[in-house]
């Protein structure tokens, strides 16, 4: 947004900001404190939406556990003076696995996926008082809670990605595909070759490297769908 990249910091509970007008030299410009573990962020117009989860970052220490789930809204019209306009908390819930969450704003509605806490639909027409419209959890899968990993609104339906059983569809008449708005950022792409960290040599295998094992003077690399590679 206006050459500023916003990124959620998971355990830190922050939204970090970088000026990326020159992609070869991003510059840290600041951070926003959240009242939960940070993760998914999205910008619509002059507002930043931040989905949070896990544990709260404020309040009595004894009440912070599992109380960090929610949605926070920030006015970013003046990047030198960003103001949090509103916050809504979701029910406390223990995250058993896949601790990730996301938000998709669409006009006066924000759709939030919150792992095994479920999916939340929030009315954000009043940025100072977001209101919960609906929520729901995915059905258990194989005897365990299913996690909402991500979501996308379609025509009268919400598509929800589950970590165990796959794709779920939930009827929501007001849903519609989110239109992508062209940003007014002007980015300068770096043409420089990627530099290796001092003292290290980087070997690009063109895919994931999952495990390494050394036997004598041979290095074995398990490279996902690339198979097993060996190096002398």
mmCIF file with all atom_site columns, C-alpha atoms in Angstrom:
data_model
loop_
_atom_site.group_PDB
_atom_site.id
_atom_site.type_symbol
_atom_site.label_atom_id
_atom_site.label_alt_id
_atom_site.label_comp_id
_atom_site.label_asym_id
_atom_site.label_entity_id
_atom_site.label_seq_id
_atom_site.pdbx_PDB_ins_code
_atom_site.Cartn_x
_atom_site.Cartn_y
_atom_site.Cartn_z
_atom_site.occupancy
_atom_site.B_iso_or_equiv
_atom_site.pdbx_formal_charge
_atom_site.auth_seq_id
_atom_site.auth_comp_id
_atom_site.auth_asym_id
_atom_site.auth_atom_id
_atom_site.pdbx_PDB_model_num
ATOM 1   C CA . UNK A 1 1   ? 0.000   0.000   0.000   1.00 0.00 ? 1   UNK A CA 1
ATOM 2   C CA . UNK A 1 2   ? 1.688   3.204   -1.221  1.00 0.00 ? 2   UNK A CA 1
ATOM 3   C CA . UNK A 1 3   ? 5.013   1.339   -1.416  1.00 0.00 ? 3   UNK A CA 1
ATOM 4   C CA . UNK A 1 4   ? 4.655   0.102   2.172   1.00 0.00 ? 4   UNK A CA 1
ATOM 5   C CA . UNK A 1 5   ? 4.699   -3.664  2.767   1.00 0.00 ? 5   UNK A CA 1
ATOM 6   C CA . UNK A 1 6   ? 2.816   -4.863  5.847   1.00 0.00 ? 6   UNK A CA 1
ATOM 7   C CA . UNK A 1 7   ? 3.707   -8.226  7.380   1.00 0.00 ? 7   UNK A CA 1
ATOM 8   C CA . UNK A 1 8   ? 2.300   -9.982  10.434  1.00 0.00 ? 8   UNK A CA 1
ATOM 9   C CA . UNK A 1 9   ? 4.811   -11.184 13.011  1.00 0.00 ? 9   UNK A CA 1
ATOM 10  C CA . UNK A 1 10  ? 3.500   -14.413 14.516  1.00 0.00 ? 10  UNK A CA 1
ATOM 11  C CA . UNK A 1 11  ? 4.958   -14.773 18.022  1.00 0.00 ? 11  UNK A CA 1
ATOM 12  C CA . UNK A 1 12  ? 5.927   -11.122 18.294  1.00 0.00 ? 12  UNK A CA 1
ATOM 13  C CA . UNK A 1 13  ? 2.343   -9.958  17.967  1.00 0.00 ? 13  UNK A CA 1
ATOM 14  C CA . UNK A 1 14  ? 3.224   -7.110  15.624  1.00 0.00 ? 14  UNK A CA 1
ATOM 15  C CA . UNK A 1 15  ? 2.613   -5.825  12.140  1.00 0.00 ? 15  UNK A CA 1
ATOM 16  C CA . UNK A 1 16  ? 5.961   -4.773  10.682  1.00 0.00 ? 16  UNK A CA 1
ATOM 17  C CA . UNK A 1 17  ? 6.236   -2.188  7.920   1.00 0.00 ? 17  UNK A CA 1
ATOM 18  C CA . UNK A 1 18  ? 8.847   -1.790  5.208   1.00 0.00 ? 18  UNK A CA 1
ATOM 19  C CA . UNK A 1 19  ? 9.260   0.794   2.468   1.00 0.00 ? 19  UNK A CA 1
ATOM 20  C CA . UNK A 1 20  ? 9.815   -1.316  -0.667  1.00 0.00 ? 20  UNK A CA 1
ATOM 21  C CA . UNK A 1 21  ? 9.835   1.409   -3.300  1.00 0.00 ? 21  UNK A CA 1
ATOM 22  C CA . UNK A 1 22  ? 13.328  0.083   -4.091  1.00 0.00 ? 22  UNK A CA 1
ATOM 23  C CA . UNK A 1 23  ? 13.018  -3.701  -3.923  1.00 0.00 ? 23  UNK A CA 1
ATOM 24  C CA . UNK A 1 24  ? 16.785  -4.119  -3.753  1.00 0.00 ? 24  UNK A CA 1
ATOM 25  C CA . UNK A 1 25  ? 16.908  -2.098  -0.547  1.00 0.00 ? 25  UNK A CA 1
ATOM 26  C CA . UNK A 1 26  ? 13.783  -2.422  1.633   1.00 0.00 ? 26  UNK A CA 1
ATOM 27  C CA . UNK A 1 27  ? 13.782  -0.130  4.651   1.00 0.00 ? 27  UNK A CA 1
ATOM 28  C CA . UNK A 1 28  ? 12.035  -0.834  7.963   1.00 0.00 ? 28  UNK A CA 1
ATOM 29  C CA . UNK A 1 29  ? 9.694   2.033   8.784   1.00 0.00 ? 29  UNK A CA 1
ATOM 30  C CA . UNK A 1 30  ? 7.941   0.893   11.945  1.00 0.00 ? 30  UNK A CA 1
ATOM 31  C CA . UNK A 1 31  ? 5.630   -1.606  13.575  1.00 0.00 ? 31  UNK A CA 1
ATOM 32  C CA . UNK A 1 32  ? 2.150   -1.836  15.062  1.00 0.00 ? 32  UNK A CA 1
ATOM 33  C CA . UNK A 1 33  ? 1.504   -3.697  18.297  1.00 0.00 ? 33  UNK A CA 1
ATOM 34  C CA . UNK A 1 34  ? -1.312  -6.258  18.309  1.00 0.00 ? 34  UNK A CA 1
ATOM 35  C CA . UNK A 1 35  ? -3.208  -7.823  21.201  1.00 0.00 ? 35  UNK A CA 1
ATOM 36  C CA . UNK A 1 36  ? -2.550  -11.349 20.018  1.00 0.00 ? 36  UNK A CA 1
ATOM 37  C CA . UNK A 1 37  ? -0.129  -13.407 17.983  1.00 0.00 ? 37  UNK A CA 1
ATOM 38  C CA . UNK A 1 38  ? 0.085   -11.776 14.555  1.00 0.00 ? 38  UNK A CA 1
ATOM 39  C CA . UNK A 1 39  ? -0.230  -13.512 11.214  1.00 0.00 ? 39  UNK A CA 1
ATOM 40  C CA . UNK A 1 40  ? -2.666  -12.528 8.443   1.00 0.00 ? 40  UNK A CA 1
ATOM 41  C CA . UNK A 1 41  ? -2.984  -8.908  7.315   1.00 0.00 ? 41  UNK A CA 1
ATOM 42  C CA . UNK A 1 42  ? -4.852  -7.233  4.463   1.00 0.00 ? 42  UNK A CA 1
ATOM 43  C CA . UNK A 1 43  ? -5.336  -3.678  3.227   1.00 0.00 ? 43  UNK A CA 1
ATOM 44  C CA . UNK A 1 44  ? -8.523  -2.213  1.807   1.00 0.00 ? 44  UNK A CA 1
ATOM 45  C CA . UNK A 1 45  ? -8.613  1.476   1.025   1.00 0.00 ? 45  UNK A CA 1
ATOM 46  C CA . UNK A 1 46  ? -7.065  3.373   3.917   1.00 0.00 ? 46  UNK A CA 1
ATOM 47  C CA . UNK A 1 47  ? -7.580  0.575   6.436   1.00 0.00 ? 47  UNK A CA 1
ATOM 48  C CA . UNK A 1 48  ? -5.375  -2.300  7.523   1.00 0.00 ? 48  UNK A CA 1
ATOM 49  C CA . UNK A 1 49  ? -7.015  -5.432  8.888   1.00 0.00 ? 49  UNK A CA 1
ATOM 50  C CA . UNK A 1 50  ? -4.974  -7.741  11.122  1.00 0.00 ? 50  UNK A CA 1
ATOM 51  C CA . UNK A 1 51  ? -6.166  -11.202 12.176  1.00 0.00 ? 51  UNK A CA 1
ATOM 52  C CA . UNK A 1 52  ? -4.739  -12.431 15.474  1.00 0.00 ? 52  UNK A CA 1
ATOM 53  C CA . UNK A 1 53  ? -4.719  -15.707 17.381  1.00 0.00 ? 53  UNK A CA 1
ATOM 54  C CA . UNK A 1 54  ? -3.160  -17.837 20.106  1.00 0.00 ? 54  UNK A CA 1
ATOM 55  C CA . UNK A 1 55  ? -2.500  -15.876 23.315  1.00 0.00 ? 55  UNK A CA 1
ATOM 56  C CA . UNK A 1 56  ? -3.352  -12.282 24.229  1.00 0.00 ? 56  UNK A CA 1
ATOM 57  C CA . UNK A 1 57  ? -0.508  -9.802  24.620  1.00 0.00 ? 57  UNK A CA 1
ATOM 58  C CA . UNK A 1 58  ? -2.157  -7.614  27.270  1.00 0.00 ? 58  UNK A CA 1
ATOM 59  C CA . UNK A 1 59  ? -4.306  -7.954  30.371  1.00 0.00 ? 59  UNK A CA 1
ATOM 60  C CA . UNK A 1 60  ? -3.723  -10.130 33.442  1.00 0.00 ? 60  UNK A CA 1
ATOM 61  C CA . UNK A 1 61  ? -1.167  -12.837 32.678  1.00 0.00 ? 61  UNK A CA 1
ATOM 62  C CA . UNK A 1 62  ? -3.466  -15.535 34.079  1.00 0.00 ? 62  UNK A CA 1
ATOM 63  C CA . UNK A 1 63  ? -6.144  -14.670 31.486  1.00 0.00 ? 63  UNK A CA 1
ATOM 64  C CA . UNK A 1 64  ? -3.964  -14.347 28.371  1.00 0.00 ? 64  UNK A CA 1
ATOM 65  C CA . UNK A 1 65  ? -3.797  -18.026 27.429  1.00 0.00 ? 65  UNK A CA 1
ATOM 66  C CA . UNK A 1 66  ? -5.797  -18.749 24.239  1.00 0.00 ? 66  UNK A CA 1
ATOM 67  C CA . UNK A 1 67  ? -7.417  -15.272 24.419  1.00 0.00 ? 67  UNK A CA 1
ATOM 68  C CA . UNK A 1 68  ? -5.596  -13.634 21.521  1.00 0.00 ? 68  UNK A CA 1
ATOM 69  C CA . UNK A 1 69  ? -8.107  -14.545 18.780  1.00 0.00 ? 69  UNK A CA 1
ATOM 70  C CA . UNK A 1 70  ? -9.697  -11.593 17.020  1.00 0.00 ? 70  UNK A CA 1
ATOM 71  C CA . UNK A 1 71  ? -9.562  -8.883  14.373  1.00 0.00 ? 71  UNK A CA 1
ATOM 72  C CA . UNK A 1 72  ? -7.987  -5.434  14.656  1.00 0.00 ? 72  UNK A CA 1
ATOM 73  C CA . UNK A 1 73  ? -8.521  -2.458  12.336  1.00 0.00 ? 73  UNK A CA 1
ATOM 74  C CA . UNK A 1 74  ? -6.054  0.387   11.736  1.00 0.00 ? 74  UNK A CA 1
ATOM 75  C CA . UNK A 1 75  ? -6.452  3.693   9.894   1.00 0.00 ? 75  UNK A CA 1
ATOM 76  C CA . UNK A 1 76  ? -3.359  3.989   7.661   1.00 0.00 ? 76  UNK A CA 1
ATOM 77  C CA . UNK A 1 77  ? -4.386  7.125   5.761   1.00 0.00 ? 77  UNK A CA 1
ATOM 78  C CA . UNK A 1 78  ? -1.454  8.892   7.447   1.00 0.00 ? 78  UNK A CA 1
ATOM 79  C CA . UNK A 1 79  ? 1.461   6.454   7.505   1.00 0.00 ? 79  UNK A CA 1
ATOM 80  C CA . UNK A 1 80  ? 3.312   8.680   9.971   1.00 0.00 ? 80  UNK A CA 1
ATOM 81  C CA . UNK A 1 81  ? 0.468   8.428   12.473  1.00 0.00 ? 81  UNK A CA 1
ATOM 82  C CA . UNK A 1 82  ? -1.343  5.095   12.189  1.00 0.00 ? 82  UNK A CA 1
ATOM 83  C CA . UNK A 1 83  ? -4.293  4.720   14.556  1.00 0.00 ? 83  UNK A CA 1
ATOM 84  C CA . UNK A 1 84  ? -6.065  1.548   15.690  1.00 0.00 ? 84  UNK A CA 1
ATOM 85  C CA . UNK A 1 85  ? -9.729  2.346   15.233  1.00 0.00 ? 85  UNK A CA 1
ATOM 86  C CA . UNK A 1 86  ? -11.371 -0.858  16.441  1.00 0.00 ? 86  UNK A CA 1
ATOM 87  C CA . UNK A 1 87  ? -10.956 -4.402  17.682  1.00 0.00 ? 87  UNK A CA 1
ATOM 88  C CA . UNK A 1 88  ? -13.197 -7.438  18.091  1.00 0.00 ? 88  UNK A CA 1
ATOM 89  C CA . UNK A 1 89  ? -12.317 -10.524 20.095  1.00 0.00 ? 89  UNK A CA 1
ATOM 90  C CA . UNK A 1 90  ? -13.322 -14.051 19.115  1.00 0.00 ? 90  UNK A CA 1
ATOM 91  C CA . UNK A 1 91  ? -13.989 -16.772 21.712  1.00 0.00 ? 91  UNK A CA 1
ATOM 92  C CA . UNK A 1 92  ? -10.851 -18.086 23.443  1.00 0.00 ? 92  UNK A CA 1
ATOM 93  C CA . UNK A 1 93  ? -9.778  -21.384 21.966  1.00 0.00 ? 93  UNK A CA 1
ATOM 94  C CA . UNK A 1 94  ? -6.732  -23.612 22.290  1.00 0.00 ? 94  UNK A CA 1
ATOM 95  C CA . UNK A 1 95  ? -4.883  -24.077 19.017  1.00 0.00 ? 95  UNK A CA 1
ATOM 96  C CA . UNK A 1 96  ? -3.873  -27.719 18.823  1.00 0.00 ? 96  UNK A CA 1
ATOM 97  C CA . UNK A 1 97  ? -2.081  -27.593 15.468  1.00 0.00 ? 97  UNK A CA 1
ATOM 98  C CA . UNK A 1 98  ? -1.789  -25.395 12.396  1.00 0.00 ? 98  UNK A CA 1
ATOM 99  C CA . UNK A 1 99  ? -1.597  -22.064 14.190  1.00 0.00 ? 99  UNK A CA 1
ATOM 100 C CA . UNK A 1 100 ? -2.325  -19.738 11.264  1.00 0.00 ? 100 UNK A CA 1
ATOM 101 C CA . UNK A 1 101 ? -5.089  -17.269 10.472  1.00 0.00 ? 101 UNK A CA 1
ATOM 102 C CA . UNK A 1 102 ? -6.035  -14.823 7.716   1.00 0.00 ? 102 UNK A CA 1
ATOM 103 C CA . UNK A 1 103 ? -8.464  -12.033 6.844   1.00 0.00 ? 103 UNK A CA 1
ATOM 104 C CA . UNK A 1 104 ? -10.139 -10.964 3.590   1.00 0.00 ? 104 UNK A CA 1
ATOM 105 C CA . UNK A 1 105 ? -11.911 -7.575  3.716   1.00 0.00 ? 105 UNK A CA 1
ATOM 106 C CA . UNK A 1 106 ? -14.700 -6.957  1.210   1.00 0.00 ? 106 UNK A CA 1
ATOM 107 C CA . UNK A 1 107 ? -16.464 -3.627  1.522   1.00 0.00 ? 107 UNK A CA 1
ATOM 108 C CA . UNK A 1 108 ? -18.236 -3.574  4.873   1.00 0.00 ? 108 UNK A CA 1
ATOM 109 C CA . UNK A 1 109 ? -17.493 -7.234  5.583   1.00 0.00 ? 109 UNK A CA 1
ATOM 110 C CA . UNK A 1 110 ? -14.340 -8.995  6.757   1.00 0.00 ? 110 UNK A CA 1
ATOM 111 C CA . UNK A 1 111 ? -13.958 -12.772 6.447   1.00 0.00 ? 111 UNK A CA 1
ATOM 112 C CA . UNK A 1 112 ? -11.547 -14.332 8.933   1.00 0.00 ? 112 UNK A CA 1
ATOM 113 C CA . UNK A 1 113 ? -10.175 -17.877 9.100   1.00 0.00 ? 113 UNK A CA 1
ATOM 114 C CA . UNK A 1 114 ? -8.973  -18.790 12.581  1.00 0.00 ? 114 UNK A CA 1
ATOM 115 C CA . UNK A 1 115 ? -7.589  -22.347 12.465  1.00 0.00 ? 115 UNK A CA 1
ATOM 116 C CA . UNK A 1 116 ? -9.620  -24.811 14.608  1.00 0.00 ? 116 UNK A CA 1
ATOM 117 C CA . UNK A 1 117 ? -11.486 -21.856 16.148  1.00 0.00 ? 117 UNK A CA 1
ATOM 118 C CA . UNK A 1 118 ? -13.457 -21.680 12.901  1.00 0.00 ? 118 UNK A CA 1
ATOM 119 C CA . UNK A 1 119 ? -14.535 -19.020 10.408  1.00 0.00 ? 119 UNK A CA 1
ATOM 120 C CA . UNK A 1 120 ? -15.806 -15.579 11.445  1.00 0.00 ? 120 UNK A CA 1
ATOM 121 C CA . UNK A 1 121 ? -17.754 -13.005 9.424   1.00 0.00 ? 121 UNK A CA 1
ATOM 122 C CA . UNK A 1 122 ? -17.483 -9.455  10.787  1.00 0.00 ? 122 UNK A CA 1
ATOM 123 C CA . UNK A 1 123 ? -19.423 -6.304  9.892   1.00 0.00 ? 123 UNK A CA 1
ATOM 124 C CA . UNK A 1 124 ? -16.784 -3.564  9.636   1.00 0.00 ? 124 UNK A CA 1
ATOM 125 C CA . UNK A 1 125 ? -19.010 -0.754  8.356   1.00 0.00 ? 125 UNK A CA 1
ATOM 126 C CA . UNK A 1 126 ? -18.236 1.095   11.610  1.00 0.00 ? 126 UNK A CA 1
ATOM 127 C CA . UNK A 1 127 ? -14.465 0.856   11.885  1.00 0.00 ? 127 UNK A CA 1
ATOM 128 C CA . UNK A 1 128 ? -14.620 1.752   15.577  1.00 0.00 ? 128 UNK A CA 1
ATOM 129 C CA . UNK A 1 129 ? -17.134 -0.966  16.448  1.00 0.00 ? 129 UNK A CA 1
ATOM 130 C CA . UNK A 1 130 ? -16.742 -4.130  14.363  1.00 0.00 ? 130 UNK A CA 1
ATOM 131 C CA . UNK A 1 131 ? -19.649 -6.524  14.943  1.00 0.00 ? 131 UNK A CA 1
ATOM 132 C CA . UNK A 1 132 ? -19.682 -10.306 14.628  1.00 0.00 ? 132 UNK A CA 1
ATOM 133 C CA . UNK A 1 133 ? -22.306 -11.359 12.069  1.00 0.00 ? 133 UNK A CA 1
ATOM 134 C CA . UNK A 1 134 ? -21.779 -15.107 11.926  1.00 0.00 ? 134 UNK A CA 1
ATOM 135 C CA . UNK A 1 135 ? -19.289 -17.803 12.803  1.00 0.00 ? 135 UNK A CA 1
ATOM 136 C CA . UNK A 1 136 ? -18.914 -21.525 12.469  1.00 0.00 ? 136 UNK A CA 1
ATOM 137 C CA . UNK A 1 137 ? -16.497 -24.381 12.908  1.00 0.00 ? 137 UNK A CA 1
ATOM 138 C CA . UNK A 1 138 ? -15.654 -26.997 10.329  1.00 0.00 ? 138 UNK A CA 1
ATOM 139 C CA . UNK A 1 139 ? -16.841 -30.524 11.141  1.00 0.00 ? 139 UNK A CA 1
ATOM 140 C CA . UNK A 1 140 ? -14.447 -32.822 12.961  1.00 0.00 ? 140 UNK A CA 1
ATOM 141 C CA . UNK A 1 141 ? -12.325 -34.982 10.717  1.00 0.00 ? 141 UNK A CA 1
ATOM 142 C CA . UNK A 1 142 ? -11.045 -38.417 11.744  1.00 0.00 ? 142 UNK A CA 1
ATOM 143 C CA . UNK A 1 143 ? -11.927 -37.710 15.366  1.00 0.00 ? 143 UNK A CA 1
ATOM 144 C CA . UNK A 1 144 ? -10.032 -34.406 15.554  1.00 0.00 ? 144 UNK A CA 1
ATOM 145 C CA . UNK A 1 145 ? -10.944 -30.758 15.130  1.00 0.00 ? 145 UNK A CA 1
ATOM 146 C CA . UNK A 1 146 ? -10.626 -29.571 11.526  1.00 0.00 ? 146 UNK A CA 1
ATOM 147 C CA . UNK A 1 147 ? -8.680  -26.368 10.900  1.00 0.00 ? 147 UNK A CA 1
ATOM 148 C CA . UNK A 1 148 ? -9.768  -23.543 8.619   1.00 0.00 ? 148 UNK A CA 1
ATOM 149 C CA . UNK A 1 149 ? -6.481  -22.849 6.867   1.00 0.00 ? 149 UNK A CA 1
ATOM 150 C CA . UNK A 1 150 ? -7.753  -20.211 4.422   1.00 0.00 ? 150 UNK A CA 1
ATOM 151 C CA . UNK A 1 151 ? -10.915 -18.950 2.810   1.00 0.00 ? 151 UNK A CA 1
ATOM 152 C CA . UNK A 1 152 ? -12.181 -17.129 -0.250  1.00 0.00 ? 152 UNK A CA 1
ATOM 153 C CA . UNK A 1 153 ? -15.635 -15.626 -0.867  1.00 0.00 ? 153 UNK A CA 1
ATOM 154 C CA . UNK A 1 154 ? -17.385 -16.642 -4.097  1.00 0.00 ? 154 UNK A CA 1
ATOM 155 C CA . UNK A 1 155 ? -20.835 -16.011 -5.540  1.00 0.00 ? 155 UNK A CA 1
ATOM 156 C CA . UNK A 1 156 ? -23.109 -16.711 -2.578  1.00 0.00 ? 156 UNK A CA 1
ATOM 157 C CA . UNK A 1 157 ? -20.668 -19.173 -1.076  1.00 0.00 ? 157 UNK A CA 1
ATOM 158 C CA . UNK A 1 158 ? -17.552 -19.273 1.087   1.00 0.00 ? 158 UNK A CA 1
ATOM 159 C CA . UNK A 1 159 ? -14.762 -21.602 0.065   1.00 0.00 ? 159 UNK A CA 1
ATOM 160 C CA . UNK A 1 160 ? -12.812 -22.803 3.095   1.00 0.00 ? 160 UNK A CA 1
ATOM 161 C CA . UNK A 1 161 ? -9.605  -24.812 2.907   1.00 0.00 ? 161 UNK A CA 1
ATOM 162 C CA . UNK A 1 162 ? -9.300  -27.438 5.629   1.00 0.00 ? 162 UNK A CA 1
ATOM 163 C CA . UNK A 1 163 ? -5.970  -28.933 6.649   1.00 0.00 ? 163 UNK A CA 1
ATOM 164 C CA . UNK A 1 164 ? -7.279  -32.497 6.870   1.00 0.00 ? 164 UNK A CA 1
ATOM 165 C CA . UNK A 1 165 ? -10.220 -33.200 4.572   1.00 0.00 ? 165 UNK A CA 1
ATOM 166 C CA . UNK A 1 166 ? -9.734  -30.596 1.840   1.00 0.00 ? 166 UNK A CA 1
ATOM 167 C CA . UNK A 1 167 ? -12.187 -28.034 0.487   1.00 0.00 ? 167 UNK A CA 1
ATOM 168 C CA . UNK A 1 168 ? -15.427 -27.036 2.238   1.00 0.00 ? 168 UNK A CA 1
ATOM 169 C CA . UNK A 1 169 ? -18.281 -24.906 0.873   1.00 0.00 ? 169 UNK A CA 1
ATOM 170 C CA . UNK A 1 170 ? -20.612 -22.873 3.079   1.00 0.00 ? 170 UNK A CA 1
ATOM 171 C CA . UNK A 1 171 ? -23.637 -21.040 1.709   1.00 0.00 ? 171 UNK A CA 1
ATOM 172 C CA . UNK A 1 172 ? -23.469 -17.304 2.427   1.00 0.00 ? 172 UNK A CA 1
ATOM 173 C CA . UNK A 1 173 ? -25.848 -15.295 0.178   1.00 0.00 ? 173 UNK A CA 1
ATOM 174 C CA . UNK A 1 174 ? -24.008 -11.980 0.647   1.00 0.00 ? 174 UNK A CA 1
ATOM 175 C CA . UNK A 1 175 ? -20.640 -13.388 -0.434  1.00 0.00 ? 175 UNK A CA 1
ATOM 176 C CA . UNK A 1 176 ? -19.122 -12.336 -3.731  1.00 0.00 ? 176 UNK A CA 1
ATOM 177 C CA . UNK A 1 177 ? -15.655 -12.630 -5.263  1.00 0.00 ? 177 UNK A CA 1
ATOM 178 C CA . UNK A 1 178 ? -13.325 -9.931  -3.971  1.00 0.00 ? 178 UNK A CA 1
ATOM 179 C CA . UNK A 1 179 ? -12.263 -7.564  -6.724  1.00 0.00 ? 179 UNK A CA 1
ATOM 180 C CA . UNK A 1 180 ? -8.559  -6.837  -6.918  1.00 0.00 ? 180 UNK A CA 1
ATOM 181 C CA . UNK A 1 181 ? -7.880  -3.107  -6.772  1.00 0.00 ? 181 UNK A CA 1
ATOM 182 C CA . UNK A 1 182 ? -4.819  -1.848  -8.604  1.00 0.00 ? 182 UNK A CA 1
ATOM 183 C CA . UNK A 1 183 ? -2.420  -0.303  -6.125  1.00 0.00 ? 183 UNK A CA 1
ATOM 184 C CA . UNK A 1 184 ? -0.689  2.996   -6.817  1.00 0.00 ? 184 UNK A CA 1
ATOM 185 C CA . UNK A 1 185 ? 2.706   1.750   -5.683  1.00 0.00 ? 185 UNK A CA 1
ATOM 186 C CA . UNK A 1 186 ? 5.648   2.197   -8.028  1.00 0.00 ? 186 UNK A CA 1
ATOM 187 C CA . UNK A 1 187 ? 8.204   -0.535  -7.446  1.00 0.00 ? 187 UNK A CA 1
ATOM 188 C CA . UNK A 1 188 ? 11.766  -0.604  -8.673  1.00 0.00 ? 188 UNK A CA 1
ATOM 189 C CA . UNK A 1 189 ? 12.800  -4.178  -9.389  1.00 0.00 ? 189 UNK A CA 1
ATOM 190 C CA . UNK A 1 190 ? 16.354  -5.106  -8.574  1.00 0.00 ? 190 UNK A CA 1
ATOM 191 C CA . UNK A 1 191 ? 18.367  -6.630  -11.420 1.00 0.00 ? 191 UNK A CA 1
ATOM 192 C CA . UNK A 1 192 ? 21.257  -7.594  -9.167  1.00 0.00 ? 192 UNK A CA 1
ATOM 193 C CA . UNK A 1 193 ? 22.114  -11.258 -8.710  1.00 0.00 ? 193 UNK A CA 1
ATOM 194 C CA . UNK A 1 194 ? 21.256  -12.703 -5.323  1.00 0.00 ? 194 UNK A CA 1
ATOM 195 C CA . UNK A 1 195 ? 24.235  -12.456 -2.991  1.00 0.00 ? 195 UNK A CA 1
ATOM 196 C CA . UNK A 1 196 ? 25.386  -15.308 -0.774  1.00 0.00 ? 196 UNK A CA 1
ATOM 197 C CA . UNK A 1 197 ? 25.791  -14.547 2.950   1.00 0.00 ? 197 UNK A CA 1
ATOM 198 C CA . UNK A 1 198 ? 29.454  -13.911 3.855   1.00 0.00 ? 198 UNK A CA 1
ATOM 199 C CA . UNK A 1 199 ? 31.248  -17.185 4.505   1.00 0.00 ? 199 UNK A CA 1
ATOM 200 C CA . UNK A 1 200 ? 28.575  -19.346 2.861   1.00 0.00 ? 200 UNK A CA 1
ATOM 201 C CA . UNK A 1 201 ? 28.034  -20.842 -0.579  1.00 0.00 ? 201 UNK A CA 1
ATOM 202 C CA . UNK A 1 202 ? 24.470  -21.340 -1.797  1.00 0.00 ? 202 UNK A CA 1
ATOM 203 C CA . UNK A 1 203 ? 23.451  -24.223 -4.052  1.00 0.00 ? 203 UNK A CA 1
ATOM 204 C CA . UNK A 1 204 ? 20.050  -23.729 -5.658  1.00 0.00 ? 204 UNK A CA 1
ATOM 205 C CA . UNK A 1 205 ? 18.490  -27.145 -6.314  1.00 0.00 ? 205 UNK A CA 1
ATOM 206 C CA . UNK A 1 206 ? 15.307  -25.650 -7.755  1.00 0.00 ? 206 UNK A CA 1
ATOM 207 C CA . UNK A 1 207 ? 13.000  -27.100 -5.098  1.00 0.00 ? 207 UNK A CA 1
ATOM 208 C CA . UNK A 1 208 ? 12.547  -27.960 -1.452  1.00 0.00 ? 208 UNK A CA 1
ATOM 209 C CA . UNK A 1 209 ? 15.358  -29.451 0.602   1.00 0.00 ? 209 UNK A CA 1
ATOM 210 C CA . UNK A 1 210 ? 13.758  -31.369 3.461   1.00 0.00 ? 210 UNK A CA 1
ATOM 211 C CA . UNK A 1 211 ? 16.524  -33.383 5.158   1.00 0.00 ? 211 UNK A CA 1
ATOM 212 C CA . UNK A 1 212 ? 20.311  -33.683 5.042   1.00 0.00 ? 212 UNK A CA 1
ATOM 213 C CA . UNK A 1 213 ? 22.559  -36.575 5.982   1.00 0.00 ? 213 UNK A CA 1
ATOM 214 C CA . UNK A 1 214 ? 26.370  -36.960 5.780   1.00 0.00 ? 214 UNK A CA 1
ATOM 215 C CA . UNK A 1 215 ? 28.033  -40.343 5.296   1.00 0.00 ? 215 UNK A CA 1
ATOM 216 C CA . UNK A 1 216 ? 31.812  -40.122 4.986   1.00 0.00 ? 216 UNK A CA 1
ATOM 217 C CA . UNK A 1 217 ? 32.553  -37.521 2.316   1.00 0.00 ? 217 UNK A CA 1
ATOM 218 C CA . UNK A 1 218 ? 29.086  -37.731 0.737   1.00 0.00 ? 218 UNK A CA 1
ATOM 219 C CA . UNK A 1 219 ? 26.178  -35.404 1.504   1.00 0.00 ? 219 UNK A CA 1
ATOM 220 C CA . UNK A 1 220 ? 22.697  -36.769 0.813   1.00 0.00 ? 220 UNK A CA 1
ATOM 221 C CA . UNK A 1 221 ? 19.788  -34.337 0.397   1.00 0.00 ? 221 UNK A CA 1
ATOM 222 C CA . UNK A 1 222 ? 16.132  -35.396 0.453   1.00 0.00 ? 222 UNK A CA 1
ATOM 223 C CA . UNK A 1 223 ? 14.540  -32.905 -1.925  1.00 0.00 ? 223 UNK A CA 1
ATOM 224 C CA . UNK A 1 224 ? 10.791  -33.592 -1.872  1.00 0.00 ? 224 UNK A CA 1
ATOM 225 C CA . UNK A 1 225 ? 9.555   -34.279 -5.410  1.00 0.00 ? 225 UNK A CA 1
ATOM 226 C CA . UNK A 1 226 ? 13.103  -33.797 -6.751  1.00 0.00 ? 226 UNK A CA 1
ATOM 227 C CA . UNK A 1 227 ? 14.120  -37.060 -5.086  1.00 0.00 ? 227 UNK A CA 1
ATOM 228 C CA . UNK A 1 228 ? 17.395  -37.751 -3.318  1.00 0.00 ? 228 UNK A CA 1
ATOM 229 C CA . UNK A 1 229 ? 20.495  -35.873 -4.450  1.00 0.00 ? 229 UNK A CA 1
ATOM 230 C CA . UNK A 1 230 ? 24.047  -36.662 -3.449  1.00 0.00 ? 230 UNK A CA 1
ATOM 231 C CA . UNK A 1 231 ? 27.102  -34.393 -3.337  1.00 0.00 ? 231 UNK A CA 1
ATOM 232 C CA . UNK A 1 232 ? 30.763  -35.270 -2.966  1.00 0.00 ? 232 UNK A CA 1
#
